[in-house]
């Protein structure tokens, strides 16, 4: 199961990085042409490093999901954004994608480029964020057997910077700056919550791009983690809901073995209590890390519900030229 990949990774990454990768390449991940990666931060700017040193590398998981392996990226110290233009007619809407991986690694295709294949086919500009890992957000540290928060919120900084850059370039990309959303998976789902509830910059402004709003106009969190504090339905203490957070869509499986379904339930209740429009869909079966790859389970069709939700928000208007 895909869940095993994340559980195994959680054990090994305290010291060595993700095991059991094949076709390992010790170089930065690159998207397939014609997409091109762009740096988030100026080359000479010093930014906080990940919690564990190492050169960026990527490889394939030994376990398949829906008949395909997963491309996993580790040790990202210089984050990037990769822009995928819409296929066919342009709706003017854009979505930034936050891949999951426990703030340790990035499932760059399963929860990144695969997501862009879906969104661009619907006329949406899609941006895959390759954010800093490991230790860039609230993560489980095996050395102390405890949950740790980074001294610098690197994942949030990278998410905000990507939104700022996208808004700055909206006109040249054919994007409506008021129709920019985010979607995140697992740890990326927690990033969705963070960027939705932080209107202020989490870093010192770098250039004119940082004059833009860094809050998304709509948000989708898929099997999010790092949100729930048991045993009741209690939100993690380091996240405060902003009543001005954007409309939010949540989906998860009840049999998720990695992130308890109460992660989603807790976030849903917190948003609702704050008066934030929120829609949630829970499925009996589906496990963890299902992404958008087709299976025989009903959860595979969550994308249709998400499209209907975006349309109702006015985020998927009739395509523009």
Coordinates of C-alpha atoms in Angstrom, one line a residue:
X1 CA 0.0 0.0 0.0
X2 CA 1.1 3.6 -0.6
X3 CA 0.6 4.3 3.1
X4 CA 3.5 1.9 3.9
X5 CA 5.8 4.2 1.9
X6 CA 5.1 7.2 4.1
X7 CA 5.3 5.1 7.3
X8 CA 8.7 3.6 6.3
X9 CA 9.9 7.1 5.2
X10 CA 8.9 8.5 8.6
X11 CA 11.2 6.0 10.3
X12 CA 14.3 6.4 8.2
X13 CA 14.4 10.1 7.5
X14 CA 15.6 11.0 10.9
X15 CA 19.1 10.1 9.8
X16 CA 19.4 8.8 6.2
X17 CA 16.6 9.8 3.9
X18 CA 14.0 7.8 2.2
X19 CA 14.9 4.1 1.6
X20 CA 13.8 1.7 -1.1
X21 CA 14.0 4.1 -4.1
X22 CA 15.0 2.8 -7.5
X23 CA 16.5 4.8 -10.4
X24 CA 17.9 7.2 -7.8
X25 CA 19.3 10.4 -9.3
X26 CA 21.4 12.6 -7.2
X27 CA 20.4 15.8 -8.9
X28 CA 17.5 18.3 -8.7
X29 CA 14.2 17.0 -10.1
X30 CA 13.2 18.6 -13.4
X31 CA 9.7 18.6 -15.0
X32 CA 9.1 17.1 -18.4
X33 CA 9.4 19.6 -21.3
X34 CA 8.0 22.0 -22.2
X35 CA 7.4 22.9 -18.5
X36 CA 10.2 24.8 -16.9
X37 CA 11.0 25.3 -13.2
X38 CA 11.5 28.8 -11.8
X39 CA 13.2 29.7 -8.5
X40 CA 11.0 31.1 -5.8
X41 CA 13.8 33.2 -4.2
X42 CA 16.6 35.3 -5.8
X43 CA 19.7 33.3 -6.2
X44 CA 21.8 35.3 -3.8
X45 CA 19.2 35.4 -1.1
X46 CA 20.0 33.4 2.0
X47 CA 17.0 31.3 3.1
X48 CA 16.6 28.9 6.0
X49 CA 18.0 25.4 5.2
X50 CA 16.1 22.2 5.7
X51 CA 16.5 20.4 9.1
X52 CA 18.8 17.8 7.6
X53 CA 21.7 18.5 5.2
X54 CA 21.9 16.8 1.9
X55 CA 21.9 17.3 -1.9
X56 CA 18.6 17.1 -3.7
X57 CA 17.8 13.7 -5.2
X58 CA 14.8 11.9 -6.6
X59 CA 13.8 8.3 -7.5
X60 CA 10.9 6.0 -7.8
X61 CA 9.2 4.1 -5.1
X62 CA 9.3 0.3 -5.1
X63 CA 5.6 0.2 -4.4
X64 CA 3.0 1.1 -7.1
X65 CA -0.2 3.1 -6.8
X66 CA -2.8 2.4 -9.4
X67 CA -0.2 0.4 -11.3
X68 CA 2.4 3.2 -11.3
X69 CA 5.4 4.0 -9.1
X70 CA 5.7 7.3 -7.3
X71 CA 8.4 9.8 -8.0
X72 CA 9.8 11.0 -4.7
X73 CA 12.0 14.1 -4.2
X74 CA 14.2 14.6 -1.1
X75 CA 16.5 17.2 0.3
X76 CA 15.1 20.3 -1.3
X77 CA 17.0 23.4 -0.2
X78 CA 16.3 25.8 -3.1
X79 CA 12.5 25.7 -3.7
X80 CA 10.9 26.1 -7.2
X81 CA 7.6 26.6 -8.9
X82 CA 6.7 24.9 -12.2
X83 CA 3.9 26.5 -14.2
X84 CA 1.7 24.3 -16.4
X85 CA -0.6 26.3 -18.8
X86 CA -4.2 25.3 -19.3
X87 CA -5.0 22.9 -22.1
X88 CA -7.6 24.2 -24.6
X89 CA -9.5 27.3 -23.5
X90 CA -8.3 29.2 -20.5
X91 CA -10.7 29.8 -17.6
X92 CA -8.5 32.4 -16.0
X93 CA -8.3 30.4 -12.8
X94 CA -5.0 29.1 -11.3
X95 CA -4.2 26.6 -8.6
X96 CA -0.9 26.1 -6.7
X97 CA -0.3 22.4 -5.8
X98 CA 1.4 21.3 -2.5
X99 CA 2.6 17.7 -2.7
X100 CA 2.6 15.6 0.4
X101 CA 5.3 13.6 2.1
X102 CA 5.2 14.3 5.8
X103 CA 7.4 17.5 5.5
X104 CA 10.2 14.9 4.8
X105 CA 10.0 14.3 1.1
X106 CA 7.7 15.3 -1.8
X107 CA 5.5 12.9 -3.9
X108 CA 6.2 15.1 -6.8
X109 CA 4.1 13.3 -9.5
X110 CA 1.3 11.5 -7.5
X111 CA 0.4 14.7 -5.6
X112 CA 2.0 17.2 -8.0
X113 CA 2.3 16.8 -11.7
X114 CA -0.6 14.3 -11.8
X115 CA -2.8 16.9 -10.2
X116 CA -1.8 19.4 -12.9
X117 CA -2.8 16.9 -15.6
X118 CA -6.3 17.0 -14.1
X119 CA -6.5 20.8 -13.6
X120 CA -5.0 21.9 -16.9
X121 CA -7.4 19.6 -18.7
X122 CA -10.2 21.8 -17.1
X123 CA -8.7 25.0 -18.4
X124 CA -6.9 25.9 -15.2
X125 CA -3.3 27.2 -14.9
X126 CA -1.5 24.8 -12.5
X127 CA 1.7 25.5 -10.5
X128 CA 3.6 22.7 -8.7
X129 CA 5.4 23.9 -5.7
X130 CA 8.7 22.1 -4.9
X131 CA 9.1 23.4 -1.3
X132 CA 11.9 22.9 1.2
X133 CA 12.1 19.5 2.9
X134 CA 12.8 18.0 5.4
X135 CA 11.6 19.6 8.5
X136 CA 9.9 22.6 6.9
X137 CA 6.6 22.2 8.7
X138 CA 5.3 20.4 11.8
X139 CA 6.8 17.0 11.6
X140 CA 7.5 13.9 13.6
X141 CA 11.1 13.7 14.8
X142 CA 12.3 10.1 15.5
X143 CA 15.3 11.1 17.5
X144 CA 13.2 12.6 20.3
X145 CA 10.1 10.6 19.4
X146 CA 8.1 13.8 19.4
X147 CA 6.4 16.4 17.2
X148 CA 8.6 19.3 16.2
X149 CA 7.8 22.7 14.7
X150 CA 10.6 24.3 12.7
X151 CA 12.1 27.5 14.0
X152 CA 11.4 29.1 10.6
X153 CA 8.1 28.2 8.9
X154 CA 9.8 27.3 5.6
X155 CA 6.9 25.5 3.9
X156 CA 4.6 28.4 4.7
X157 CA 7.1 30.9 3.4
X158 CA 7.5 28.9 0.1
X159 CA 3.7 28.7 -0.3
X160 CA 3.2 32.4 0.3
X161 CA 6.0 33.3 -2.1
X162 CA 4.6 31.1 -4.8
X163 CA 1.1 32.8 -4.5
X164 CA 2.7 36.3 -4.5
X165 CA 4.8 35.5 -7.6
X166 CA 1.7 34.1 -9.4
X167 CA -0.4 37.1 -8.6
X168 CA 2.4 39.4 -9.8
X169 CA 2.6 37.6 -13.1
X170 CA -1.2 37.0 -13.4
X171 CA -1.7 39.3 -16.4
X172 CA 1.1 37.7 -18.5
X173 CA -0.2 34.2 -17.6
X174 CA -3.8 34.9 -18.5
X175 CA -4.8 34.4 -14.8
X176 CA -7.4 36.4 -12.9
X177 CA -5.5 37.5 -9.7
X178 CA -8.8 37.0 -7.8
X179 CA -9.2 33.4 -8.8
X180 CA -6.0 31.8 -7.4
X181 CA -6.5 28.7 -5.3
X182 CA -4.4 26.0 -3.6
X183 CA -4.7 22.3 -3.3
X184 CA -2.6 20.1 -0.9
X185 CA -2.3 16.5 0.0
X186 CA -1.4 15.0 3.5
X187 CA 1.3 17.4 4.8
X188 CA 0.4 19.6 1.8
X189 CA -3.1 19.7 3.2
X190 CA -1.7 21.2 6.4
X191 CA 0.1 23.8 4.2
X192 CA -3.3 24.6 2.7
X193 CA -4.6 25.3 6.2
X194 CA -1.5 27.4 7.1
X195 CA -1.6 29.6 4.0
X196 CA -5.4 30.0 4.3
X197 CA -5.2 31.3 7.8
X198 CA -2.1 33.6 7.5
X199 CA -2.8 36.9 5.8
X200 CA 0.5 38.4 6.8
X201 CA 3.9 37.5 5.3
X202 CA 5.9 35.0 7.2
X203 CA 9.1 36.4 5.9
X204 CA 10.6 39.9 5.2
X205 CA 9.6 41.3 1.8
X206 CA 12.1 40.5 -0.9
X207 CA 10.9 42.5 -3.9
X208 CA 7.7 44.0 -5.4
X209 CA 6.1 40.6 -5.7
X210 CA 5.7 40.5 -1.9
X211 CA 3.4 43.5 -2.1
X212 CA 0.8 41.1 -3.4
X213 CA -1.8 39.3 -1.2
X214 CA -0.5 35.9 -0.2
X215 CA -3.9 34.4 0.8
X216 CA -5.6 32.1 -1.8
X217 CA -9.1 32.8 -3.0
X218 CA -10.2 29.1 -2.5
X219 CA -8.5 26.1 -1.0
X220 CA -8.7 22.3 -1.2
X221 CA -7.3 20.0 1.5
X222 CA -7.0 16.3 0.7
X223 CA -6.4 13.8 3.5
X224 CA -4.7 16.6 5.5
X225 CA -2.4 15.9 8.5
X226 CA -0.9 17.7 11.4
X227 CA -4.2 19.4 12.3
X228 CA -5.8 17.3 15.0
X229 CA -4.9 16.9 18.6
X230 CA -6.6 13.9 20.3
X231 CA -8.4 12.4 22.0
X232 CA -11.3 14.7 21.2
X233 CA -11.9 17.0 18.2
X234 CA -9.4 19.6 19.0
X235 CA -7.4 21.7 16.5
X236 CA -3.6 21.7 16.9
X237 CA -2.6 24.6 19.1
X238 CA -0.2 26.2 16.6
X239 CA -3.0 26.9 14.1
X240 CA -5.6 29.6 14.6
X241 CA -8.5 29.9 12.3
X242 CA -8.9 33.3 10.6
X243 CA -12.6 34.1 9.9
X244 CA -11.4 35.6 6.6
X245 CA -10.0 32.2 5.4
X246 CA -11.1 31.3 1.9
X247 CA -13.9 28.8 1.1
X248 CA -12.5 25.3 1.6
X249 CA -13.1 21.9 0.2
X250 CA -12.0 18.8 2.2
X251 CA -11.9 15.1 1.2
X252 CA -10.6 12.0 3.0
X253 CA -11.1 8.3 3.4
X254 CA -12.3 6.8 6.7
X255 CA -9.8 4.0 6.5
X256 CA -6.8 6.2 6.1
X257 CA -4.0 4.5 8.1
X258 CA -1.6 7.5 8.1
X259 CA -3.7 10.6 8.8
X260 CA -6.8 9.9 11.0
X261 CA -10.0 11.0 9.5
X262 CA -10.4 13.3 12.5
X263 CA -7.8 15.5 10.9
X264 CA -10.3 16.5 8.3
X265 CA -13.3 16.5 10.8
X266 CA -11.4 18.8 13.2
X267 CA -10.5 21.3 10.5
X268 CA -14.0 21.2 9.1
X269 CA -15.6 22.0 12.5
X270 CA -13.1 24.7 13.2
X271 CA -13.7 26.4 9.9
X272 CA -17.5 26.1 10.3
X273 CA -17.4 27.6 13.8
X274 CA -15.4 30.6 12.5
X275 CA -18.0 31.1 9.8
X276 CA -15.7 30.1 6.9
X277 CA -17.6 28.4 4.0
X278 CA -16.5 24.7 4.0
X279 CA -17.6 21.6 2.2
X280 CA -16.3 18.1 3.2
X281 CA -16.7 14.6 1.7
X282 CA -15.7 11.5 3.6
X283 CA -15.5 8.1 2.0
X284 CA -15.5 4.7 3.7
X285 CA -12.6 3.3 1.6
X286 CA -9.7 4.8 -0.1
X287 CA -6.7 4.7 2.2
X288 CA -4.0 7.4 2.1
X289 CA -2.3 9.1 -0.9
X290 CA -4.9 8.3 -3.5
X291 CA -4.3 11.5 -5.5
X292 CA -6.2 11.5 -8.8
X293 CA -5.1 8.1 -10.1
X294 CA -8.1 6.0 -11.1
X295 CA -9.2 3.1 -9.0
X296 CA -12.4 1.0 -8.5
X297 CA -13.3 3.0 -5.4
X298 CA -15.8 5.8 -5.3
X299 CA -13.2 8.1 -3.8
X300 CA -11.6 8.3 -7.2
X301 CA -14.4 10.6 -8.3
X302 CA -13.7 13.3 -5.7
X303 CA -12.4 15.5 -8.5
X304 CA -15.9 15.8 -10.0
X305 CA -17.2 17.1 -6.7
X306 CA -14.3 19.5 -6.5
X307 CA -15.0 20.8 -10.0
X308 CA -18.7 21.3 -9.1
X309 CA -17.6 23.2 -5.9
X310 CA -15.2 25.4 -7.8
X311 CA -18.0 26.2 -10.4
X312 CA -20.4 27.1 -7.6
X313 CA -17.8 29.5 -6.2
X314 CA -17.5 31.2 -9.6
X315 CA -13.9 29.9 -9.9
X316 CA -14.6 27.9 -13.1
X317 CA -16.5 30.4 -15.2
X318 CA -17.0 29.9 -18.9
X319 CA -13.6 29.6 -20.5
X320 CA -12.1 32.9 -21.8
X321 CA -9.7 33.3 -24.7

